[in-house]
C-alpha positions as protocol buffer text, in pm:
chain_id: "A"
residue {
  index: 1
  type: UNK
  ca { x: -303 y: -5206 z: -3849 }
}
residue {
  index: 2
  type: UNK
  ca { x: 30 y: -5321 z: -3942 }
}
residue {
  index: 3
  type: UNK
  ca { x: 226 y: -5110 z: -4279 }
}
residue {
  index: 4
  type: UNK
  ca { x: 568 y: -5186 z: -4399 }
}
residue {
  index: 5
  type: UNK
  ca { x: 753 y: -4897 z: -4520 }
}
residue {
  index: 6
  type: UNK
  ca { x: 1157 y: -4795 z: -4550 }
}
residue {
  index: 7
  type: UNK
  ca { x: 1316 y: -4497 z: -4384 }
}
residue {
  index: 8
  type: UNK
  ca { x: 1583 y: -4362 z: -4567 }
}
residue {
  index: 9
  type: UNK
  ca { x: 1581 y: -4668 z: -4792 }
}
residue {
  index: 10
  type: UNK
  ca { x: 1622 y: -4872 z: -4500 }
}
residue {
  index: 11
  type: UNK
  ca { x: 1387 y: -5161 z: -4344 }
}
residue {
  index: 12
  type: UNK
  ca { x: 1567 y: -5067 z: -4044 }
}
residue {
  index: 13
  type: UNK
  ca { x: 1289 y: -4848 z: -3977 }
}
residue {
  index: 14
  type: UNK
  ca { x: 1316 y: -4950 z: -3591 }
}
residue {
  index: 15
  type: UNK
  ca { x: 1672 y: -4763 z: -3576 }
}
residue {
  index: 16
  type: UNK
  ca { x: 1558 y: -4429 z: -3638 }
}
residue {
  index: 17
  type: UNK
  ca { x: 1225 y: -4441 z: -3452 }
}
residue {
  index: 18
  type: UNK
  ca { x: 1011 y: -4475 z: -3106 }
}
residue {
  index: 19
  type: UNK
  ca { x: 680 y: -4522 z: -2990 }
}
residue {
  index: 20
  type: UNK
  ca { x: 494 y: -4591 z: -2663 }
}
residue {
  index: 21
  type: UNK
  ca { x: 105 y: -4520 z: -2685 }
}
residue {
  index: 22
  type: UNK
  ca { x: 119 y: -4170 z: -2650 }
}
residue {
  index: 23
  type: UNK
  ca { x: 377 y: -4047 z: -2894 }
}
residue {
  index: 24
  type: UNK
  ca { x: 584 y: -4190 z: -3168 }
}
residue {
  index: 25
  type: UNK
  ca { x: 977 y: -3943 z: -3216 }
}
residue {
  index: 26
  type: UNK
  ca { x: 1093 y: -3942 z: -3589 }
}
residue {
  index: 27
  type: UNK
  ca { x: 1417 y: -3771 z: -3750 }
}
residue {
  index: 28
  type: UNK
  ca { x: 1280 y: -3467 z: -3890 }
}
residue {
  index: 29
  type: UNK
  ca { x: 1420 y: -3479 z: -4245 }
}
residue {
  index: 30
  type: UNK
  ca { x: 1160 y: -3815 z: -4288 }
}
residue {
  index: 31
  type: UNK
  ca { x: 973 y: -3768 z: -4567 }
}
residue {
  index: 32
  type: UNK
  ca { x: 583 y: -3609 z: -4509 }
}
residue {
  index: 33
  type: UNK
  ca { x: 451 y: -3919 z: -4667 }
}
residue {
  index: 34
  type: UNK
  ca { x: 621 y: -4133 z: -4421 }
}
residue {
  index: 35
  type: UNK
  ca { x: 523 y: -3900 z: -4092 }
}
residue {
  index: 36
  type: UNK
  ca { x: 143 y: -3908 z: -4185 }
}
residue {
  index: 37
  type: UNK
  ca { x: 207 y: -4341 z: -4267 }
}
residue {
  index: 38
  type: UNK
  ca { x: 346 y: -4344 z: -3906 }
}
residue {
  index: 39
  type: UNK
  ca { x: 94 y: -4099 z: -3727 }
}
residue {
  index: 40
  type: UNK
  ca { x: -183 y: -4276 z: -3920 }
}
residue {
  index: 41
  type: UNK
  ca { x: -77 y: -4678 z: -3810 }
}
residue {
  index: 42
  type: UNK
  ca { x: 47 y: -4583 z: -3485 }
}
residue {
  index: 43
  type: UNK
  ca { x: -218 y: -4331 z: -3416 }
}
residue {
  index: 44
  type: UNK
  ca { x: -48 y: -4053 z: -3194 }
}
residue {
  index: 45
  type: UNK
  ca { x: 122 y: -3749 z: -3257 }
}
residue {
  index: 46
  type: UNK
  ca { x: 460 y: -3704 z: -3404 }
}
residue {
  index: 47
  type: UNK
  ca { x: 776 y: -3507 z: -3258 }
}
residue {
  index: 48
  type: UNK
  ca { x: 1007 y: -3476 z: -3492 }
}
residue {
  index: 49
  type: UNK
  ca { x: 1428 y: -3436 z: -3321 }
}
residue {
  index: 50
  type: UNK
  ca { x: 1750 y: -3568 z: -3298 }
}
residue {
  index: 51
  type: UNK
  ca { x: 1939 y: -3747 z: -3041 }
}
residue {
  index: 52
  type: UNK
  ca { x: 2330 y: -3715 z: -3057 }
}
residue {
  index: 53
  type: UNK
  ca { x: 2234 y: -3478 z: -3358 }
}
residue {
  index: 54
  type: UNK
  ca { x: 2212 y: -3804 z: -3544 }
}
residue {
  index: 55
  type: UNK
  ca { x: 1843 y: -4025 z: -3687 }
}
residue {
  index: 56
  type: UNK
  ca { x: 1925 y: -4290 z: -3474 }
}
residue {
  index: 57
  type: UNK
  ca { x: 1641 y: -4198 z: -3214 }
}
residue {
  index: 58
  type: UNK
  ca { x: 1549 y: -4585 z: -3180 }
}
residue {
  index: 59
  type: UNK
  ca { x: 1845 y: -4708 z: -3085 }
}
residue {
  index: 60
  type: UNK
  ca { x: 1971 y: -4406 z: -2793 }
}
residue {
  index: 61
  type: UNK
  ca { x: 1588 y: -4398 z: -2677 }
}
residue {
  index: 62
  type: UNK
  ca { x: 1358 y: -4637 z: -2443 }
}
residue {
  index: 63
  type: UNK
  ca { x: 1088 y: -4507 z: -2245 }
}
residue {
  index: 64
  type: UNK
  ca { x: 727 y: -4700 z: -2144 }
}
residue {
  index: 65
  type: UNK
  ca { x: 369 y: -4487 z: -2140 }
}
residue {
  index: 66
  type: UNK
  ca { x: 511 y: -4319 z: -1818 }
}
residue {
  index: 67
  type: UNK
  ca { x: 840 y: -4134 z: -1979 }
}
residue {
  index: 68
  type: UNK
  ca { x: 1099 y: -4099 z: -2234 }
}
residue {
  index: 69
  type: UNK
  ca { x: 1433 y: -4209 z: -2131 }
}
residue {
  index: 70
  type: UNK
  ca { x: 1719 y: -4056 z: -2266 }
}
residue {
  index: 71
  type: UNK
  ca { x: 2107 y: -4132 z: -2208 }
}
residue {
  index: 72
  type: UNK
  ca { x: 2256 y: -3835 z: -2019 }
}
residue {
  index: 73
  type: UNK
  ca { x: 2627 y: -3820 z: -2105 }
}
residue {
  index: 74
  type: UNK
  ca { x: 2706 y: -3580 z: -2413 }
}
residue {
  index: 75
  type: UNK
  ca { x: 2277 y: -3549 z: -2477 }
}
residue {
  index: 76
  type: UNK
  ca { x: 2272 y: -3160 z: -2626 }
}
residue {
  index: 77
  type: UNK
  ca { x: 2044 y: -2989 z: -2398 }
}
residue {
  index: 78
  type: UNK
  ca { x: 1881 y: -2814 z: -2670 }
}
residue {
  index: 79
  type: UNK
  ca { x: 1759 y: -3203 z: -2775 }
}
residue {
  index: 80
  type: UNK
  ca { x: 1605 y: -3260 z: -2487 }
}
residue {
  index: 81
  type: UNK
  ca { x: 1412 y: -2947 z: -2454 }
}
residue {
  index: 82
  type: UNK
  ca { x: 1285 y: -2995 z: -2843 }
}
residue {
  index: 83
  type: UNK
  ca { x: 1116 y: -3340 z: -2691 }
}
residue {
  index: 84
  type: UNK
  ca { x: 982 y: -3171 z: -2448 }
}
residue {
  index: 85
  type: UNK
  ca { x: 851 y: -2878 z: -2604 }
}
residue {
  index: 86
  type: UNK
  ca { x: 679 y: -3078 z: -2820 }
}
residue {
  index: 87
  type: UNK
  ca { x: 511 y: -3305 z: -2556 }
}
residue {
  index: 88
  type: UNK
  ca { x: 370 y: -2981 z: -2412 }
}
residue {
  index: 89
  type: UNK
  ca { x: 244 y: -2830 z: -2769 }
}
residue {
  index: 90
  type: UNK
  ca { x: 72 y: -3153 z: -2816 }
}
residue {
  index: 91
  type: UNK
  ca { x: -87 y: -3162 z: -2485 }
}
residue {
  index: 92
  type: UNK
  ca { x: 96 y: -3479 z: -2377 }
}
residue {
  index: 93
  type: UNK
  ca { x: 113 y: -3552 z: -2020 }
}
residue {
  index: 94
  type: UNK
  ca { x: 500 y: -3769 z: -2071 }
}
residue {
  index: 95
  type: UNK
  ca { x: 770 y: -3690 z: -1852 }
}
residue {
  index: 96
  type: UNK
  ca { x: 1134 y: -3672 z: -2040 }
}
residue {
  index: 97
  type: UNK
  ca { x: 1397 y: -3861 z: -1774 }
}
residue {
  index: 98
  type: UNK
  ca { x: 1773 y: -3836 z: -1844 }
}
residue {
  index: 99
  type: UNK
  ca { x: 1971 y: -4165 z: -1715 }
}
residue {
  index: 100
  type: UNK
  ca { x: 2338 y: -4191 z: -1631 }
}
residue {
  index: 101
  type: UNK
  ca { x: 2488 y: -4522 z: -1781 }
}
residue {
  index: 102
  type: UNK
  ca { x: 2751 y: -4673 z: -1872 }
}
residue {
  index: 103
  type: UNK
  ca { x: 2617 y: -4731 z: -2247 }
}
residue {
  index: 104
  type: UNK
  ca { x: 2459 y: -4479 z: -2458 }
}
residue {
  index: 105
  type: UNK
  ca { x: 2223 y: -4747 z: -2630 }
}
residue {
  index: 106
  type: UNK
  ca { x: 1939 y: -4786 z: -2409 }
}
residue {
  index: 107
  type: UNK
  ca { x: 1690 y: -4874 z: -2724 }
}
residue {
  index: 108
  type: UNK
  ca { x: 1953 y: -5148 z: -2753 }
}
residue {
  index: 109
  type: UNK
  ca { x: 2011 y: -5263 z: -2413 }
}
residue {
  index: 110
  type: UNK
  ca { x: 1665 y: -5230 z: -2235 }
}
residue {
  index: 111
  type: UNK
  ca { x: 1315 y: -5380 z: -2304 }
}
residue {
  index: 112
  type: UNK
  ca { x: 1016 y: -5185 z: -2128 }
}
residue {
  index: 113
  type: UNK
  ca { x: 660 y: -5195 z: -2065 }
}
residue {
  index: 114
  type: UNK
  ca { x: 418 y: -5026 z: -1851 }
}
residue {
  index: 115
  type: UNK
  ca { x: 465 y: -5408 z: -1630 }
}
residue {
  index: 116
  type: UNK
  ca { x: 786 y: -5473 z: -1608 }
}
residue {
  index: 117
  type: UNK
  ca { x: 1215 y: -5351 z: -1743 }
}
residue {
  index: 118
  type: UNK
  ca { x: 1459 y: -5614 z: -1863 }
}
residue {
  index: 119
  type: UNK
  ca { x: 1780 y: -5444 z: -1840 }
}
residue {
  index: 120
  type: UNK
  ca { x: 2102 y: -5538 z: -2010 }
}
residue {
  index: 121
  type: UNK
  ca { x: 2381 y: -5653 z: -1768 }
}
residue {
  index: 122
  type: UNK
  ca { x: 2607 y: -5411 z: -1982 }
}
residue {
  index: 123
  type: UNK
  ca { x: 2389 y: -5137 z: -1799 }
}
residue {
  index: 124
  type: UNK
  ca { x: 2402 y: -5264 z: -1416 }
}
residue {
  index: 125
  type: UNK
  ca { x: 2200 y: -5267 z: -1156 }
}
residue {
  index: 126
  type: UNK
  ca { x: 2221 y: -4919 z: -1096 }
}
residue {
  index: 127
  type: UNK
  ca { x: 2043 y: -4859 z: -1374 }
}
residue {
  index: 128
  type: UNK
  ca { x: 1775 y: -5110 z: -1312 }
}
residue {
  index: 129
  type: UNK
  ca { x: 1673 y: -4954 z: -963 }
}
residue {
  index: 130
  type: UNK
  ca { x: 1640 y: -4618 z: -1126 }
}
residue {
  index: 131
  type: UNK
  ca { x: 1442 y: -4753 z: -1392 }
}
residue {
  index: 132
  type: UNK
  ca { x: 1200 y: -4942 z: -1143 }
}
residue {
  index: 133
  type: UNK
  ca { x: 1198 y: -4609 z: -927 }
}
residue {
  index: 134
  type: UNK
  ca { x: 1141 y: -4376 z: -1206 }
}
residue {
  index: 135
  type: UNK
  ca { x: 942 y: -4586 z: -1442 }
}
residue {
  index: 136
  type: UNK
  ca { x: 702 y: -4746 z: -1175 }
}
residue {
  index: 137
  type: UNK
  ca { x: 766 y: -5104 z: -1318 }
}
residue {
  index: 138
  type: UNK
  ca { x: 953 y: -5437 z: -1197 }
}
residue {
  index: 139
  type: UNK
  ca { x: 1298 y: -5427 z: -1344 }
}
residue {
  index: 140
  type: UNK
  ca { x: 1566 y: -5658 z: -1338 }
}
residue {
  index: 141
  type: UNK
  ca { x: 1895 y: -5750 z: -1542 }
}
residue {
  index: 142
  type: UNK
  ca { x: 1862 y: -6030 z: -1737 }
}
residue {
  index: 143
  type: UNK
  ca { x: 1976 y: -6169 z: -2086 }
}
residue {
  index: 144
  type: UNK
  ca { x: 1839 y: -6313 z: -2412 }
}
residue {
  index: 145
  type: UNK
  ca { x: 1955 y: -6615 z: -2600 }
}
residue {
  index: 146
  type: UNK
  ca { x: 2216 y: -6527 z: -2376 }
}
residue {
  index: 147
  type: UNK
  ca { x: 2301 y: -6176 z: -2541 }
}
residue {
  index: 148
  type: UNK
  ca { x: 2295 y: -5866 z: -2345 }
}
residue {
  index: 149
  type: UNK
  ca { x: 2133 y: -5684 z: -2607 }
}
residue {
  index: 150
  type: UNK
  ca { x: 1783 y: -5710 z: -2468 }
}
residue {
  index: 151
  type: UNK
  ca { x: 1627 y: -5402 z: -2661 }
}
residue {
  index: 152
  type: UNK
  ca { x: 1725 y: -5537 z: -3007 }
}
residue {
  index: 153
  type: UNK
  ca { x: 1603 y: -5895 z: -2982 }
}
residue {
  index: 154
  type: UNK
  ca { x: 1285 y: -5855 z: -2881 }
}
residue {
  index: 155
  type: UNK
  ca { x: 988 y: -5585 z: -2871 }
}
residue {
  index: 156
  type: UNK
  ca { x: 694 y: -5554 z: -2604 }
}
residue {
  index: 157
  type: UNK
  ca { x: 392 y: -5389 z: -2587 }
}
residue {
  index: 158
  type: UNK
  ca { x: 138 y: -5343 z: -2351 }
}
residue {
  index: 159
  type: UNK
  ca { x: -74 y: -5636 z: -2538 }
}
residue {
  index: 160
  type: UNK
  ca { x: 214 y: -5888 z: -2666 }
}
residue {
  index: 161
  type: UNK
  ca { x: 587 y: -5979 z: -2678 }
}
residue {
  index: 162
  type: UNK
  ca { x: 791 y: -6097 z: -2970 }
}
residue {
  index: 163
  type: UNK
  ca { x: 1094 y: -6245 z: -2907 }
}
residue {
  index: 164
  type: UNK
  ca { x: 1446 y: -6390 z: -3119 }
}
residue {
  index: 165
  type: UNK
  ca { x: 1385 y: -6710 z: -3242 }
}
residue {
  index: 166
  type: UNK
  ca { x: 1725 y: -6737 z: -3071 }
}
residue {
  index: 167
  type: UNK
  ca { x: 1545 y: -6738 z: -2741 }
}
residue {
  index: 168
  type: UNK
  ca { x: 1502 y: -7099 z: -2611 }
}
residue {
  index: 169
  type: UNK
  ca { x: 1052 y: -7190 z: -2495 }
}
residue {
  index: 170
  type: UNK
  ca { x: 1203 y: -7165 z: -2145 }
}
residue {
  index: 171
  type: UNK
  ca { x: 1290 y: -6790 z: -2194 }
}
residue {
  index: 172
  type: UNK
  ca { x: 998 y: -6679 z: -2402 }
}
residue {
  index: 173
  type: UNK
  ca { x: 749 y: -6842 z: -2113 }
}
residue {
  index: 174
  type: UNK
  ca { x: 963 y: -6643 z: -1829 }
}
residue {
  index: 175
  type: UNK
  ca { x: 947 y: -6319 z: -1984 }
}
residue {
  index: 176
  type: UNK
  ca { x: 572 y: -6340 z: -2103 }
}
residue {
  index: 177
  type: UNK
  ca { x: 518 y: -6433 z: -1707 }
}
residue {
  index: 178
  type: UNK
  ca { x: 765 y: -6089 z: -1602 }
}
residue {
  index: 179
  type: UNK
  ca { x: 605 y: -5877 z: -1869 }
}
residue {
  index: 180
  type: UNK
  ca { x: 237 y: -6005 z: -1835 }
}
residue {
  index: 181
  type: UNK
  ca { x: 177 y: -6009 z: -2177 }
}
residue {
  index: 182
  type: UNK
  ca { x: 138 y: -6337 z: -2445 }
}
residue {
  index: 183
  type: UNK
  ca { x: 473 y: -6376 z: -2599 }
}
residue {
  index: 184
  type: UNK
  ca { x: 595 y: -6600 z: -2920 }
}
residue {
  index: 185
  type: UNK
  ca { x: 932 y: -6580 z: -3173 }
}
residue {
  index: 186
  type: UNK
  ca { x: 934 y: -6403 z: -3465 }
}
residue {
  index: 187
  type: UNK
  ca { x: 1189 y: -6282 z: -3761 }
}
residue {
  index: 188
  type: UNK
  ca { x: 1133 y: -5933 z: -3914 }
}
residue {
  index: 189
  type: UNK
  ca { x: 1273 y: -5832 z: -4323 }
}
residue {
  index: 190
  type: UNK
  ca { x: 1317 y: -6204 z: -4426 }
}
residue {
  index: 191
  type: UNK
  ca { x: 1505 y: -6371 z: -4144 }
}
residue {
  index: 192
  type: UNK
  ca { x: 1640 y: -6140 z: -3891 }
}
residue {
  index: 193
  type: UNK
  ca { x: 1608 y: -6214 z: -3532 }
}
residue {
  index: 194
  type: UNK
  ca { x: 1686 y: -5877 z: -3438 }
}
residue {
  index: 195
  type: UNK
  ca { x: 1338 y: -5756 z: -3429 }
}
residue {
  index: 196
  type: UNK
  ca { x: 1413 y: -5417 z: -3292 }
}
residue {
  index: 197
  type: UNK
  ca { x: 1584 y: -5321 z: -3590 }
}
residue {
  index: 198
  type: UNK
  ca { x: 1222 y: -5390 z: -3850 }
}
residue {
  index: 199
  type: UNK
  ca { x: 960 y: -5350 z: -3621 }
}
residue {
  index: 200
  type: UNK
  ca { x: 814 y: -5048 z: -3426 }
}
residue {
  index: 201
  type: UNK
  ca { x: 513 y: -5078 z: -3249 }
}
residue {
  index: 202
  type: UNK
  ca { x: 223 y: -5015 z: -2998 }
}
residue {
  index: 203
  type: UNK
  ca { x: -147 y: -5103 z: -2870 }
}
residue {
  index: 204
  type: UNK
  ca { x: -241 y: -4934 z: -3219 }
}
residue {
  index: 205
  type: UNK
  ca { x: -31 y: -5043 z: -3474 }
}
residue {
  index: 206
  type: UNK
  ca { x: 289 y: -5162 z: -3594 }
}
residue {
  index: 207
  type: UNK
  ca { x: 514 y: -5085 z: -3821 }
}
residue {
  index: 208
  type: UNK
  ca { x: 740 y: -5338 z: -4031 }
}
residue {
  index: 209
  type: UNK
  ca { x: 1057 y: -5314 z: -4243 }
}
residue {
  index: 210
  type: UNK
  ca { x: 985 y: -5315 z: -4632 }
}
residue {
  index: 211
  type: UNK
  ca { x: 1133 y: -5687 z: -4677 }
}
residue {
  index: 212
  type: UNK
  ca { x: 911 y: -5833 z: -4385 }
}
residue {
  index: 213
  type: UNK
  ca { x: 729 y: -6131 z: -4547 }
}
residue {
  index: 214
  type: UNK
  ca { x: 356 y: -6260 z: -4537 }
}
residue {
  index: 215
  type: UNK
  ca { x: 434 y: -6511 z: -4270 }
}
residue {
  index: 216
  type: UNK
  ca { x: 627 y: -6254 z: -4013 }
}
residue {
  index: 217
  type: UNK
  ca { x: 318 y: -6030 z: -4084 }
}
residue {
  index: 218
  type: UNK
  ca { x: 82 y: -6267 z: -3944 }
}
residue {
  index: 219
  type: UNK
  ca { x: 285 y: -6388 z: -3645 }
}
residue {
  index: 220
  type: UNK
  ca { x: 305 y: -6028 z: -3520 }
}
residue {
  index: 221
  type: UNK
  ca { x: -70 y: -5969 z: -3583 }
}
residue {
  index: 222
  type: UNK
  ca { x: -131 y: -6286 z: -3376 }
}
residue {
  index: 223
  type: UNK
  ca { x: 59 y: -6180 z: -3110 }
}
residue {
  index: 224
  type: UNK
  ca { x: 57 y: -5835 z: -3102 }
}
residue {
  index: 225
  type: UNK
  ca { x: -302 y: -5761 z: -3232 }
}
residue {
  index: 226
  type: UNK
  ca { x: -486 y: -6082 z: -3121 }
}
């Protein structure tokens, strides 16, 4: 099932939202109307918190279907315990893993799987060894279309990979080989290679920014869905 919707007005829905296929973490002064569109297309359970006490959840979080990775420096403690208080009242079995880095924007600067971690060379290799330690996967540093921010121009699931039109066939091959899923280019809200930013999604469902169009619908339900 893919739904577009706007949060806050915005069909930057992917800023202020993640998902793996346990969970999906929402801002909690989202409408009720959007929370039940979200728990119904992704289908799992909501938490609703902050990060940074600010909506931007999908841009400071990353995690795969193993944990929830959080940037450590200046994280409240009291937000991290809400996250996990409510994987425990749902009866989700999700560990919550703070990471020392040298950027706060992990959503931004890290593209995960269950497989496989492309980390941003803004983050190190530090970061990529605790990731591949913590997280159980393959991870290594690595750009797109030559930008370091990884998160934002593409998003992966456990069943497909869209990637920035920006990417060149060489790159889209090599990281549907690393993340061992089909992978093709895409746009999200009329145009914009930043996928990250309009699309949220899992081995359910996916959710699109209001402006996405008929033919960026059906690229992501070929690839994502097929």
């Amino acid at each position: 099932m893919i739904e577009k919707t706007r949060i806050y007005g915005n069909p930057n829905i992917g800023s202020f939202i993640f998902t793996n296929d346990k969970v999906a973490l929402l801002p909690p002064d989202v409408p009720e109307k959007i929370i039940s569109t979200v728990k119904e297309v992704l289908n799992v359970p909501i938490i609703t918190c902050k990060i940074y006490d600010t909506s931007l959840i999908g841009i400071f979080t990353t995690g795969n279907n193993n944990a929830i990775m959080l940037p450590k420096h200046f994280l409240a403690p009291d937000e991290e315990k809400e996250i996990s208080n409510g994987l425990r009242e749902n009866g989700i079995d999700l560990e919550v893993i703070t990471i020392e880095a040298p950027r706060n924007a992990l959503g931004n600067l890290l593209l995960i799987n269950d497989k496989a971690a492309l980390v941003s060379p803004l983050l190190g290799k530090e970061v990529a060894k605790f990731l591949s330690e913590k997280l159980g996967v393959e991870a290594k540093i690595g750009t797109i279309a030559t930008s370091p921010l990884v998160g934002s121009l593409a998003v992966v699931t456990n069943k497909g990979l869209l990637v920035t039109p920006l990417a060149t066939d060489e790159e889209v091959e090599a990281l549907s080989e690393f993340f061992g899923v089909v992978a093709d280019v895409c746009t999200v809200n009329r145009g914009s290679p930043f996928l990250k930013s309009g699309l949220v999604a899992n081995v359910y469902g996916a959710l699109v920014g209001e402006e996405t169009t008929g033919p960026e619908l059906m690229r992501i339900q070929a690839i994502l869905f097929q």
